[in-house]
Amino acid sequence: MKKILSVLAALTLTASLLAGCSGKAASTPAETAGQAESASAAESTMESAAETETVSQQETTVAETEGSQSAEASGEETAVRVMALKGPTAMGMVQLMDTAEAGPVGGNAYEFTIAASADEVTPRLVQGDADIAAVPANLASVLYNNTEGKIQVLAVNTLGVLYIVESGDTVQTAADLKGKTIYASGKGSTPEYALNYILSSNGIDPEKDVTIEWKSEHSECVAALSSGEGGIAMLPQPFVTTAQAKNDSIRIALDLTKEWDALQAGVETPSALITGVVVVRTDFAAENPEAVSAFLDSYKESVDFVNGSTEDAAALIEKYDIVPAAVAVKALPYCNITFIEGTEMKEKLSGYLNVLFGQNPKAVGGKLPADDFYYSR
């Protein structure tokens, strides 16, 4: 137990600072993008890890089928416990979640839990109380390194969700950011690394050529954005859409995913700006390869449904209290929900982690993960 708690302590501190898509969900309806948490949040997560029943009570179980525990599974059914964060990483799962309410899917009896932040997911994975989870991409690497390979990544499920928005019309290209003030949250985590990479690659020194005012919450960025003319902010989806609903003068100036892709054009092994991935406990994958393969098939179908049937998907997203349907309809085209596995997943994710490692090794857990980090079926 002492060893588990010590690992959790390290993970919590890292995840709270570095998680690509976690944050203070209580302050916004959107999944945040790597917002830095306080030391008190880390202490709270450690206490939750020591008292798993309390953690369980604090999370919202959205679909629990018969056979959700191994002892209850019947016949060939495999109990699979899945967690996701409240935002794009959970949006792609909604069709599978809805189908699983009626019973086992593809031989798997699912229990889905939507968590408010990565701090809730980490202890459940490490202690073996969750089998599969959708987490920020860099957190997957941190978990792999800090648990000595007990976590593997199954697929990329969300590409970049970061956007530069403004209440004016001064930014048309990344070069236009030079000399500007940018409001942002997520200092010391993935949003900062992504922004710095794009700025520096466009000849802009993040320390000298722009002023980045770091806020603790996305709502503070929106308030600053709206307080004066020509305000500029970096925000994630679906929070961008929520902000636009409250202030119609806010427009999307730059899609940082497209900016990243443009910088990677011509590179022999191009990376991608990645927000979220789905991971599995290594032991669970080794013991249940057929269940993992069935999950991946069902998950891909769910992602295809969400991307192809926006209005129906939005209704399910509201059903599971992720964001309101009206927000989901407008935000989904910008959430970059995807499903990438195998060789392509390894290529894109390893390249992305390499960029983060180059800026700050702690962003990926101190070192780049080995090949066994990337699950292949």
mmCIF file of C-alpha atoms in Angstrom:
data_model
loop_
_atom_site.group_PDB
_atom_site.id
_atom_site.type_symbol
_atom_site.label_atom_id
_atom_site.label_comp_id
_atom_site.label_asym_id
_atom_site.label_seq_id
_atom_site.Cartn_x
_atom_site.Cartn_y
_atom_site.Cartn_z
ATOM 1 C CA MET A 1 0.000 0.000 0.000
ATOM 2 C CA LYS A 2 2.824 2.419 0.846
ATOM 3 C CA LYS A 3 4.349 1.812 -2.580
ATOM 4 C CA ILE A 4 0.997 2.446 -4.301
ATOM 5 C CA LEU A 5 0.441 5.660 -2.371
ATOM 6 C CA SER A 6 3.929 6.939 -3.155
ATOM 7 C CA VAL A 7 3.360 6.299 -6.869
ATOM 8 C CA LEU A 8 -0.014 8.006 -6.684
ATOM 9 C CA ALA A 9 1.533 11.024 -5.020
ATOM 10 C CA ALA A 10 3.996 11.442 -7.874
ATOM 11 C CA LEU A 11 1.321 10.839 -10.495
ATOM 12 C CA THR A 12 -1.100 13.289 -8.942
ATOM 13 C CA LEU A 13 1.429 16.100 -8.812
ATOM 14 C CA THR A 14 2.434 15.460 -12.422
ATOM 15 C CA ALA A 15 -1.099 14.968 -13.728
ATOM 16 C CA SER A 16 -2.382 18.073 -12.014
ATOM 17 C CA LEU A 17 0.290 20.154 -13.716
ATOM 18 C CA LEU A 18 0.570 18.399 -17.044
ATOM 19 C CA ALA A 19 -2.687 16.665 -17.959
ATOM 20 C CA GLY A 20 -3.603 17.650 -21.480
ATOM 21 C CA CYS A 21 -7.333 17.767 -21.058
ATOM 22 C CA SER A 22 -8.180 17.816 -17.391
ATOM 23 C CA GLY A 23 -8.968 20.604 -15.009
ATOM 24 C CA LYS A 24 -11.522 22.280 -12.791
ATOM 25 C CA ALA A 25 -14.689 21.010 -14.374
ATOM 26 C CA ALA A 26 -16.794 22.596 -11.669
ATOM 27 C CA SER A 27 -15.949 26.004 -13.084
ATOM 28 C CA THR A 28 -16.805 25.230 -16.696
ATOM 29 C CA PRO A 29 -19.051 22.839 -18.633
ATOM 30 C CA ALA A 30 -16.148 21.855 -20.809
ATOM 31 C CA GLU A 31 -13.264 19.488 -20.412
ATOM 32 C CA THR A 32 -10.262 21.721 -19.776
ATOM 33 C CA ALA A 33 -6.936 21.322 -21.542
ATOM 34 C CA GLY A 34 -4.206 20.661 -19.028
ATOM 35 C CA GLN A 35 -5.113 23.277 -16.432
ATOM 36 C CA ALA A 36 -2.624 23.388 -13.549
ATOM 37 C CA GLU A 37 -4.073 22.297 -10.197
ATOM 38 C CA SER A 38 -3.030 23.340 -6.684
ATOM 39 C CA ALA A 39 -1.062 21.311 -4.166
ATOM 40 C CA SER A 40 -4.242 20.875 -2.152
ATOM 41 C CA ALA A 41 -5.824 19.067 -5.112
ATOM 42 C CA ALA A 42 -2.903 16.675 -5.141
ATOM 43 C CA GLU A 43 -3.337 16.004 -1.435
ATOM 44 C CA SER A 44 -7.043 15.424 -1.975
ATOM 45 C CA THR A 45 -6.364 12.833 -4.661
ATOM 46 C CA MET A 46 -3.931 10.990 -2.401
ATOM 47 C CA GLU A 47 -6.601 10.796 0.275
ATOM 48 C CA SER A 48 -9.042 9.507 -2.329
ATOM 49 C CA ALA A 49 -6.564 6.843 -3.395
ATOM 50 C CA ALA A 50 -6.322 5.645 0.197
ATOM 51 C CA GLU A 51 -10.110 5.540 0.509
ATOM 52 C CA THR A 52 -11.368 4.113 -2.754
ATOM 53 C CA GLU A 53 -14.957 3.949 -1.562
ATOM 54 C CA THR A 54 -14.993 7.729 -1.154
ATOM 55 C CA VAL A 55 -13.575 8.179 -4.653
ATOM 56 C CA SER A 56 -16.249 5.910 -6.034
ATOM 57 C CA GLN A 57 -18.993 7.933 -4.336
ATOM 58 C CA GLN A 58 -17.651 11.162 -5.825
ATOM 59 C CA GLU A 59 -17.783 9.919 -9.416
ATOM 60 C CA THR A 60 -20.867 9.672 -11.585
ATOM 61 C CA THR A 61 -21.549 6.196 -12.948
ATOM 62 C CA VAL A 62 -23.494 6.758 -16.146
ATOM 63 C CA ALA A 63 -24.081 3.206 -17.363
ATOM 64 C CA GLU A 64 -23.741 0.078 -15.285
ATOM 65 C CA THR A 65 -24.728 -3.211 -16.899
ATOM 66 C CA GLU A 66 -25.248 -6.673 -15.468
ATOM 67 C CA GLY A 67 -21.950 -8.403 -15.021
ATOM 68 C CA SER A 68 -19.998 -5.198 -14.367
ATOM 69 C CA GLN A 69 -17.914 -6.982 -11.757
ATOM 70 C CA SER A 70 -15.901 -10.094 -12.602
ATOM 71 C CA ALA A 71 -17.758 -12.209 -10.059
ATOM 72 C CA GLU A 72 -21.060 -11.295 -11.709
ATOM 73 C CA ALA A 73 -20.026 -11.917 -15.296
ATOM 74 C CA SER A 74 -21.883 -14.811 -16.869
ATOM 75 C CA GLY A 75 -20.921 -17.138 -19.678
ATOM 76 C CA GLU A 76 -18.378 -15.614 -22.045
ATOM 77 C CA GLU A 77 -19.022 -12.036 -20.930
ATOM 78 C CA THR A 78 -16.051 -10.016 -19.718
ATOM 79 C CA ALA A 79 -16.552 -7.202 -17.223
ATOM 80 C CA VAL A 80 -14.891 -4.042 -18.540
ATOM 81 C CA ARG A 81 -14.724 -0.886 -16.419
ATOM 82 C CA VAL A 82 -14.200 2.243 -18.537
ATOM 83 C CA MET A 83 -13.542 5.829 -17.424
ATOM 84 C CA ALA A 84 -13.505 9.069 -19.423
ATOM 85 C CA LEU A 85 -13.201 12.779 -18.709
ATOM 86 C CA LYS A 86 -16.141 15.136 -19.030
ATOM 87 C CA GLY A 87 -15.515 16.561 -22.476
ATOM 88 C CA PRO A 88 -14.309 15.395 -25.919
ATOM 89 C CA THR A 89 -12.737 12.175 -24.583
ATOM 90 C CA ALA A 90 -16.153 11.066 -23.331
ATOM 91 C CA MET A 91 -18.086 12.436 -26.314
ATOM 92 C CA GLY A 92 -16.680 9.816 -28.656
ATOM 93 C CA MET A 93 -17.936 7.007 -26.387
ATOM 94 C CA VAL A 94 -21.576 8.016 -26.082
ATOM 95 C CA GLN A 95 -23.029 5.593 -28.630
ATOM 96 C CA LEU A 96 -21.220 2.678 -26.986
ATOM 97 C CA MET A 97 -22.365 3.884 -23.576
ATOM 98 C CA ASP A 98 -25.950 4.067 -24.792
ATOM 99 C CA THR A 99 -25.844 0.617 -26.401
ATOM 100 C CA ALA A 100 -24.270 -0.905 -23.282
ATOM 101 C CA GLU A 101 -27.256 0.126 -21.180
ATOM 102 C CA ALA A 102 -29.237 -2.652 -22.882
ATOM 103 C CA GLY A 103 -26.677 -5.339 -22.050
ATOM 104 C CA PRO A 104 -23.288 -6.724 -23.087
ATOM 105 C CA VAL A 105 -21.789 -5.443 -26.337
ATOM 106 C CA GLY A 106 -19.496 -7.727 -28.315
ATOM 107 C CA GLY A 107 -19.201 -10.046 -25.328
ATOM 108 C CA ASN A 108 -18.237 -7.238 -22.935
ATOM 109 C CA ALA A 109 -20.347 -6.159 -19.961
ATOM 110 C CA TYR A 110 -19.443 -2.469 -19.571
ATOM 111 C CA GLU A 111 -19.467 -0.112 -16.632
ATOM 112 C CA PHE A 112 -18.836 3.490 -17.689
ATOM 113 C CA THR A 113 -17.797 6.317 -15.377
ATOM 114 C CA ILE A 114 -17.391 9.959 -16.348
ATOM 115 C CA ALA A 115 -14.894 11.761 -14.112
ATOM 116 C CA ALA A 116 -14.492 15.482 -13.552
ATOM 117 C CA SER A 117 -10.698 15.443 -13.769
ATOM 118 C CA ALA A 118 -7.698 13.213 -14.416
ATOM 119 C CA ASP A 119 -7.027 13.167 -10.671
ATOM 120 C CA GLU A 120 -10.044 10.890 -10.306
ATOM 121 C CA VAL A 121 -8.933 8.527 -13.056
ATOM 122 C CA THR A 122 -5.299 8.048 -12.002
ATOM 123 C CA PRO A 123 -5.842 6.209 -8.681
ATOM 124 C CA ARG A 124 -8.517 3.956 -10.170
ATOM 125 C CA LEU A 125 -6.176 2.812 -12.944
ATOM 126 C CA VAL A 126 -3.158 2.345 -10.683
ATOM 127 C CA GLN A 127 -5.116 0.370 -8.086
ATOM 128 C CA GLY A 128 -6.809 -1.817 -10.714
ATOM 129 C CA ASP A 129 -10.303 -0.434 -10.115
ATOM 130 C CA ALA A 130 -10.599 0.649 -13.770
ATOM 131 C CA ASP A 131 -9.534 -1.333 -16.824
ATOM 132 C CA ILE A 132 -9.666 1.194 -19.660
ATOM 133 C CA ALA A 133 -9.633 4.988 -19.518
ATOM 134 C CA ALA A 134 -9.585 7.996 -21.815
ATOM 135 C CA VAL A 135 -6.906 10.375 -20.537
ATOM 136 C CA PRO A 136 -4.743 13.294 -21.741
ATOM 137 C CA ALA A 137 -2.028 12.088 -24.116
ATOM 138 C CA ASN A 138 0.923 13.207 -22.021
ATOM 139 C CA LEU A 139 -0.616 11.740 -18.863
ATOM 140 C CA ALA A 140 -0.613 8.316 -20.534
ATOM 141 C CA SER A 141 3.165 8.581 -20.876
ATOM 142 C CA VAL A 142 3.510 9.802 -17.290
ATOM 143 C CA LEU A 143 1.462 6.846 -16.054
ATOM 144 C CA TYR A 144 3.511 4.396 -18.110
ATOM 145 C CA ASN A 145 6.796 5.718 -16.724
ATOM 146 C CA ASN A 146 5.672 6.049 -13.116
ATOM 147 C CA THR A 147 4.115 2.569 -12.979
ATOM 148 C CA GLU A 148 7.001 0.896 -14.821
ATOM 149 C CA GLY A 149 4.954 -0.117 -17.847
ATOM 150 C CA LYS A 150 1.654 -1.070 -16.216
ATOM 151 C CA ILE A 151 -0.273 1.186 -18.621
ATOM 152 C CA GLN A 152 -0.450 0.891 -22.426
ATOM 153 C CA VAL A 153 -2.065 3.190 -24.968
ATOM 154 C CA LEU A 154 -4.721 1.616 -27.199
ATOM 155 C CA ALA A 155 -5.627 4.456 -29.527
ATOM 156 C CA VAL A 156 -5.629 8.206 -30.089
ATOM 157 C CA ASN A 157 -9.161 9.448 -29.523
ATOM 158 C CA THR A 158 -8.882 13.239 -29.697
ATOM 159 C CA LEU A 159 -6.592 15.447 -31.753
ATOM 160 C CA GLY A 160 -6.021 19.080 -30.873
ATOM 161 C CA VAL A 161 -8.888 21.007 -29.300
ATOM 162 C CA LEU A 162 -6.984 24.264 -28.748
ATOM 163 C CA TYR A 163 -7.907 27.439 -30.599
ATOM 164 C CA ILE A 164 -6.743 31.044 -30.681
ATOM 165 C CA VAL A 165 -9.840 33.222 -30.429
ATOM 166 C CA GLU A 166 -10.247 36.966 -30.409
ATOM 167 C CA SER A 167 -12.889 39.634 -30.104
ATOM 168 C CA GLY A 168 -11.445 41.523 -33.069
ATOM 169 C CA ASP A 169 -10.077 40.715 -36.509
ATOM 170 C CA THR A 170 -6.320 41.180 -36.200
ATOM 171 C CA VAL A 171 -5.072 37.577 -36.273
ATOM 172 C CA GLN A 172 -5.112 35.733 -39.583
ATOM 173 C CA THR A 173 -1.854 33.752 -39.281
ATOM 174 C CA ALA A 174 0.396 32.634 -36.433
ATOM 175 C CA ALA A 175 2.827 35.392 -37.384
ATOM 176 C CA ASP A 176 0.143 37.945 -36.462
ATOM 177 C CA LEU A 177 0.492 36.950 -32.808
ATOM 178 C CA LYS A 178 3.834 38.746 -32.547
ATOM 179 C CA GLY A 179 3.561 41.698 -30.188
ATOM 180 C CA LYS A 180 0.156 40.608 -28.904
ATOM 181 C CA THR A 181 -1.098 39.721 -25.424
ATOM 182 C CA ILE A 182 -2.584 36.225 -25.185
ATOM 183 C CA TYR A 183 -4.741 35.063 -22.280
ATOM 184 C CA ALA A 184 -4.433 31.357 -21.566
ATOM 185 C CA SER A 185 -4.699 28.693 -18.873
ATOM 186 C CA GLY A 186 -2.627 25.556 -18.450
ATOM 187 C CA LYS A 187 0.809 26.962 -17.698
ATOM 188 C CA GLY A 188 3.387 24.234 -17.161
ATOM 189 C CA SER A 189 1.292 21.735 -19.089
ATOM 190 C CA THR A 190 0.353 20.670 -22.602
ATOM 191 C CA PRO A 191 -1.322 23.950 -23.705
ATOM 192 C CA GLU A 192 1.829 25.908 -22.866
ATOM 193 C CA TYR A 193 4.077 23.445 -24.702
ATOM 194 C CA ALA A 194 1.838 23.411 -27.777
ATOM 195 C CA LEU A 195 1.608 27.207 -27.899
ATOM 196 C CA ASN A 196 5.358 27.645 -27.406
ATOM 197 C CA TYR A 197 6.094 25.114 -30.156
ATOM 198 C CA ILE A 198 3.850 26.873 -32.649
ATOM 199 C CA LEU A 199 5.122 30.340 -31.729
ATOM 200 C CA SER A 200 8.807 29.437 -31.851
ATOM 201 C CA SER A 201 8.394 27.470 -35.078
ATOM 202 C CA ASN A 202 6.934 30.618 -36.632
ATOM 203 C CA GLY A 203 9.890 32.741 -35.539
ATOM 204 C CA ILE A 204 8.231 34.188 -32.439
ATOM 205 C CA ASP A 205 10.080 34.069 -29.116
ATOM 206 C CA PRO A 206 7.448 33.187 -26.468
ATOM 207 C CA GLU A 207 9.497 35.015 -23.829
ATOM 208 C CA LYS A 208 10.183 38.234 -25.753
ATOM 209 C CA ASP A 209 7.865 38.653 -28.726
ATOM 210 C CA VAL A 210 4.486 38.055 -27.059
ATOM 211 C CA THR A 211 2.944 38.571 -23.644
ATOM 212 C CA ILE A 212 1.195 35.459 -22.323
ATOM 213 C CA GLU A 213 -0.991 36.129 -19.292
ATOM 214 C CA TRP A 214 -1.655 32.808 -17.574
ATOM 215 C CA LYS A 215 -5.000 32.400 -15.829
ATOM 216 C CA SER A 216 -6.093 29.630 -13.492
ATOM 217 C CA GLU A 217 -9.389 28.963 -15.306
ATOM 218 C CA HIS A 218 -10.760 29.302 -18.825
ATOM 219 C CA SER A 219 -13.583 31.494 -17.541
ATOM 220 C CA GLU A 220 -10.966 34.066 -16.528
ATOM 221 C CA CYS A 221 -9.604 34.049 -20.061
ATOM 222 C CA VAL A 222 -13.063 34.729 -21.470
ATOM 223 C CA ALA A 223 -13.622 37.556 -18.999
ATOM 224 C CA ALA A 224 -10.293 39.128 -19.995
ATOM 225 C CA LEU A 225 -11.114 38.558 -23.651
ATOM 226 C CA SER A 226 -14.394 40.429 -23.316
ATOM 227 C CA SER A 227 -13.096 43.258 -21.131
ATOM 228 C CA GLY A 228 -11.513 45.234 -23.945
ATOM 229 C CA GLU A 229 -11.266 45.538 -27.705
ATOM 230 C CA GLY A 230 -8.880 43.279 -29.542
ATOM 231 C CA GLY A 231 -8.546 40.685 -26.787
ATOM 232 C CA ILE A 232 -6.895 37.361 -27.718
ATOM 233 C CA ALA A 233 -7.089 34.041 -25.857
ATOM 234 C CA MET A 234 -6.187 30.379 -26.239
ATOM 235 C CA LEU A 235 -9.182 28.192 -25.391
ATOM 236 C CA PRO A 236 -10.164 24.521 -25.849
ATOM 237 C CA GLN A 237 -13.376 23.130 -27.316
ATOM 238 C CA PRO A 238 -16.152 22.826 -26.392
ATOM 239 C CA PHE A 239 -15.438 25.849 -24.171
ATOM 240 C CA VAL A 240 -14.896 28.002 -27.268
ATOM 241 C CA THR A 241 -18.468 27.307 -28.353
ATOM 242 C CA THR A 242 -19.799 28.017 -24.868
ATOM 243 C CA ALA A 243 -17.937 31.340 -24.830
ATOM 244 C CA GLN A 244 -19.254 32.275 -28.279
ATOM 245 C CA ALA A 245 -22.801 31.587 -27.123
ATOM 246 C CA LYS A 246 -22.313 34.205 -24.410
ATOM 247 C CA ASN A 247 -20.408 36.704 -26.558
ATOM 248 C CA ASP A 248 -21.080 36.693 -30.299
ATOM 249 C CA SER A 249 -18.109 38.985 -30.969
ATOM 250 C CA ILE A 250 -15.673 36.138 -30.219
ATOM 251 C CA ARG A 251 -14.339 34.450 -33.357
ATOM 252 C CA ILE A 252 -11.944 31.565 -33.999
ATOM 253 C CA ALA A 253 -8.749 33.045 -35.428
ATOM 254 C CA LEU A 254 -6.449 30.008 -35.495
ATOM 255 C CA ASP A 255 -6.930 26.254 -35.172
ATOM 256 C CA LEU A 256 -3.738 25.119 -33.423
ATOM 257 C CA THR A 257 -4.183 21.597 -34.793
ATOM 258 C CA LYS A 258 -3.984 22.927 -38.353
ATOM 259 C CA GLU A 259 -1.047 25.144 -37.393
ATOM 260 C CA TRP A 260 0.758 22.088 -35.989
ATOM 261 C CA ASP A 261 0.016 20.046 -39.103
ATOM 262 C CA ALA A 262 1.364 22.819 -41.336
ATOM 263 C CA LEU A 263 4.641 22.793 -39.409
ATOM 264 C CA GLN A 264 4.864 19.006 -39.830
ATOM 265 C CA ALA A 265 4.326 19.077 -43.598
ATOM 266 C CA GLY A 266 7.259 17.474 -45.352
ATOM 267 C CA VAL A 267 8.587 15.794 -42.221
ATOM 268 C CA GLU A 268 9.473 12.152 -42.850
ATOM 269 C CA THR A 269 7.545 10.917 -39.791
ATOM 270 C CA PRO A 270 5.093 13.719 -38.974
ATOM 271 C CA SER A 271 3.589 14.038 -35.515
ATOM 272 C CA ALA A 272 0.189 15.447 -34.645
ATOM 273 C CA LEU A 273 -1.154 17.710 -31.932
ATOM 274 C CA ILE A 274 -2.906 15.178 -29.720
ATOM 275 C CA THR A 275 -5.194 15.903 -26.803
ATOM 276 C CA GLY A 276 -6.474 12.525 -25.666
ATOM 277 C CA VAL A 277 -5.804 8.806 -25.869
ATOM 278 C CA VAL A 278 -7.468 5.689 -24.512
ATOM 279 C CA VAL A 279 -5.294 3.489 -22.304
ATOM 280 C CA VAL A 280 -5.576 0.043 -20.770
ATOM 281 C CA ARG A 281 -3.994 -1.663 -17.794
ATOM 282 C CA THR A 282 -1.251 -3.866 -19.219
ATOM 283 C CA ASP A 283 -2.323 -6.836 -17.081
ATOM 284 C CA PHE A 284 -5.930 -6.536 -18.224
ATOM 285 C CA ALA A 285 -4.898 -6.425 -21.897
ATOM 286 C CA ALA A 286 -2.673 -9.498 -21.501
ATOM 287 C CA GLU A 287 -5.413 -11.468 -19.761
ATOM 288 C CA ASN A 288 -8.290 -10.328 -22.008
ATOM 289 C CA PRO A 289 -7.035 -9.717 -25.560
ATOM 290 C CA GLU A 290 -10.392 -10.599 -27.131
ATOM 291 C CA ALA A 291 -12.256 -8.218 -24.821
ATOM 292 C CA VAL A 292 -9.816 -5.413 -25.643
ATOM 293 C CA SER A 293 -10.181 -6.052 -29.371
ATOM 294 C CA ALA A 294 -13.985 -6.050 -29.053
ATOM 295 C CA PHE A 295 -13.812 -2.755 -27.158
ATOM 296 C CA LEU A 296 -11.685 -1.171 -29.866
ATOM 297 C CA ASP A 297 -14.134 -2.293 -32.567
ATOM 298 C CA SER A 298 -17.122 -0.951 -30.637
ATOM 299 C CA TYR A 299 -15.327 2.263 -29.760
ATOM 300 C CA LYS A 300 -14.446 2.927 -33.402
ATOM 301 C CA GLU A 301 -18.101 2.429 -34.333
ATOM 302 C CA SER A 302 -19.085 4.910 -31.648
ATOM 303 C CA VAL A 303 -16.586 7.510 -32.889
ATOM 304 C CA ASP A 304 -17.836 7.072 -36.458
ATOM 305 C CA PHE A 305 -21.399 7.568 -35.233
ATOM 306 C CA VAL A 306 -20.530 10.721 -33.281
ATOM 307 C CA ASN A 307 -18.698 12.238 -36.246
ATOM 308 C CA GLY A 308 -21.354 11.214 -38.767
ATOM 309 C CA SER A 309 -24.600 11.927 -36.874
ATOM 310 C CA THR A 310 -24.035 15.224 -35.100
ATOM 311 C CA GLU A 311 -27.562 15.896 -33.870
ATOM 312 C CA ASP A 312 -28.162 12.359 -32.597
ATOM 313 C CA ALA A 313 -24.746 12.332 -30.970
ATOM 314 C CA ALA A 314 -25.429 15.714 -29.356
ATOM 315 C CA ALA A 315 -28.594 14.333 -27.789
ATOM 316 C CA LEU A 316 -26.611 11.475 -26.242
ATOM 317 C CA ILE A 317 -23.897 13.881 -25.081
ATOM 318 C CA GLU A 318 -26.558 15.840 -23.213
ATOM 319 C CA LYS A 319 -28.103 12.606 -21.915
ATOM 320 C CA TYR A 320 -24.836 11.754 -20.191
ATOM 321 C CA ASP A 321 -24.480 15.297 -18.847
ATOM 322 C CA ILE A 322 -21.260 16.081 -20.706
ATOM 323 C CA VAL A 323 -22.410 19.352 -22.272
ATOM 324 C CA PRO A 324 -25.852 20.578 -23.419
ATOM 325 C CA ALA A 325 -26.967 19.336 -26.826
ATOM 326 C CA ALA A 326 -27.106 22.885 -28.233
ATOM 327 C CA VAL A 327 -23.423 23.350 -27.368
ATOM 328 C CA ALA A 328 -22.460 19.879 -28.596
ATOM 329 C CA VAL A 329 -24.036 20.397 -32.036
ATOM 330 C CA LYS A 330 -21.887 23.461 -32.660
ATOM 331 C CA ALA A 331 -18.747 22.185 -30.905
ATOM 332 C CA LEU A 332 -18.482 18.659 -32.347
ATOM 333 C CA PRO A 333 -17.056 19.716 -35.744
ATOM 334 C CA TYR A 334 -14.218 21.433 -33.869
ATOM 335 C CA CYS A 335 -13.499 18.770 -31.227
ATOM 336 C CA ASN A 336 -11.371 16.608 -33.555
ATOM 337 C CA ILE A 337 -12.716 13.358 -32.118
ATOM 338 C CA THR A 338 -10.981 10.493 -33.892
ATOM 339 C CA PHE A 339 -9.903 6.867 -33.654
ATOM 340 C CA ILE A 340 -6.309 6.019 -34.576
ATOM 341 C CA GLU A 341 -4.626 2.753 -33.560
ATOM 342 C CA GLY A 342 -1.683 0.581 -34.517
ATOM 343 C CA THR A 343 1.256 1.878 -36.506
ATOM 344 C CA GLU A 344 -0.306 5.260 -37.309
ATOM 345 C CA MET A 345 -1.107 5.804 -33.641
ATOM 346 C CA LYS A 346 2.465 5.038 -32.629
ATOM 347 C CA GLU A 347 3.870 7.332 -35.311
ATOM 348 C CA LYS A 348 1.725 10.328 -34.427
ATOM 349 C CA LEU A 349 1.806 9.915 -30.659
ATOM 350 C CA SER A 350 5.537 9.225 -30.389
ATOM 351 C CA GLY A 351 6.234 12.318 -32.467
ATOM 352 C CA TYR A 352 3.990 14.426 -30.274
ATOM 353 C CA LEU A 353 5.574 13.136 -27.068
ATOM 354 C CA ASN A 354 9.004 13.810 -28.536
ATOM 355 C CA VAL A 355 8.070 17.476 -29.050
ATOM 356 C CA LEU A 356 6.881 17.737 -25.444
ATOM 357 C CA PHE A 357 10.003 15.960 -24.199
ATOM 358 C CA GLY A 358 12.146 18.467 -26.044
ATOM 359 C CA GLN A 359 10.475 21.320 -24.173
ATOM 360 C CA ASN A 360 10.224 19.675 -20.747
ATOM 361 C CA PRO A 361 10.983 15.997 -20.005
ATOM 362 C CA LYS A 362 8.637 16.102 -17.003
ATOM 363 C CA ALA A 363 5.757 16.613 -19.424
ATOM 364 C CA VAL A 364 6.021 12.938 -20.408
ATOM 365 C CA GLY A 365 7.188 11.476 -17.111
ATOM 366 C CA GLY A 366 10.923 12.111 -17.411
ATOM 367 C CA LYS A 367 11.648 9.957 -20.448
ATOM 368 C CA LEU A 368 10.065 8.835 -23.683
ATOM 369 C CA PRO A 369 8.118 5.566 -23.344
ATOM 370 C CA ALA A 370 9.471 2.335 -24.844
ATOM 371 C CA ASP A 371 7.837 0.449 -27.715
ATOM 372 C CA ASP A 372 5.691 -1.679 -25.386
ATOM 373 C CA PHE A 373 3.803 1.489 -24.466
ATOM 374 C CA TYR A 374 2.028 1.280 -27.825
ATOM 375 C CA TYR A 375 -0.555 -1.532 -27.850
ATOM 376 C CA SER A 376 -1.059 -3.421 -31.086
ATOM 377 C CA ARG A 377 -3.581 -6.153 -31.793
#
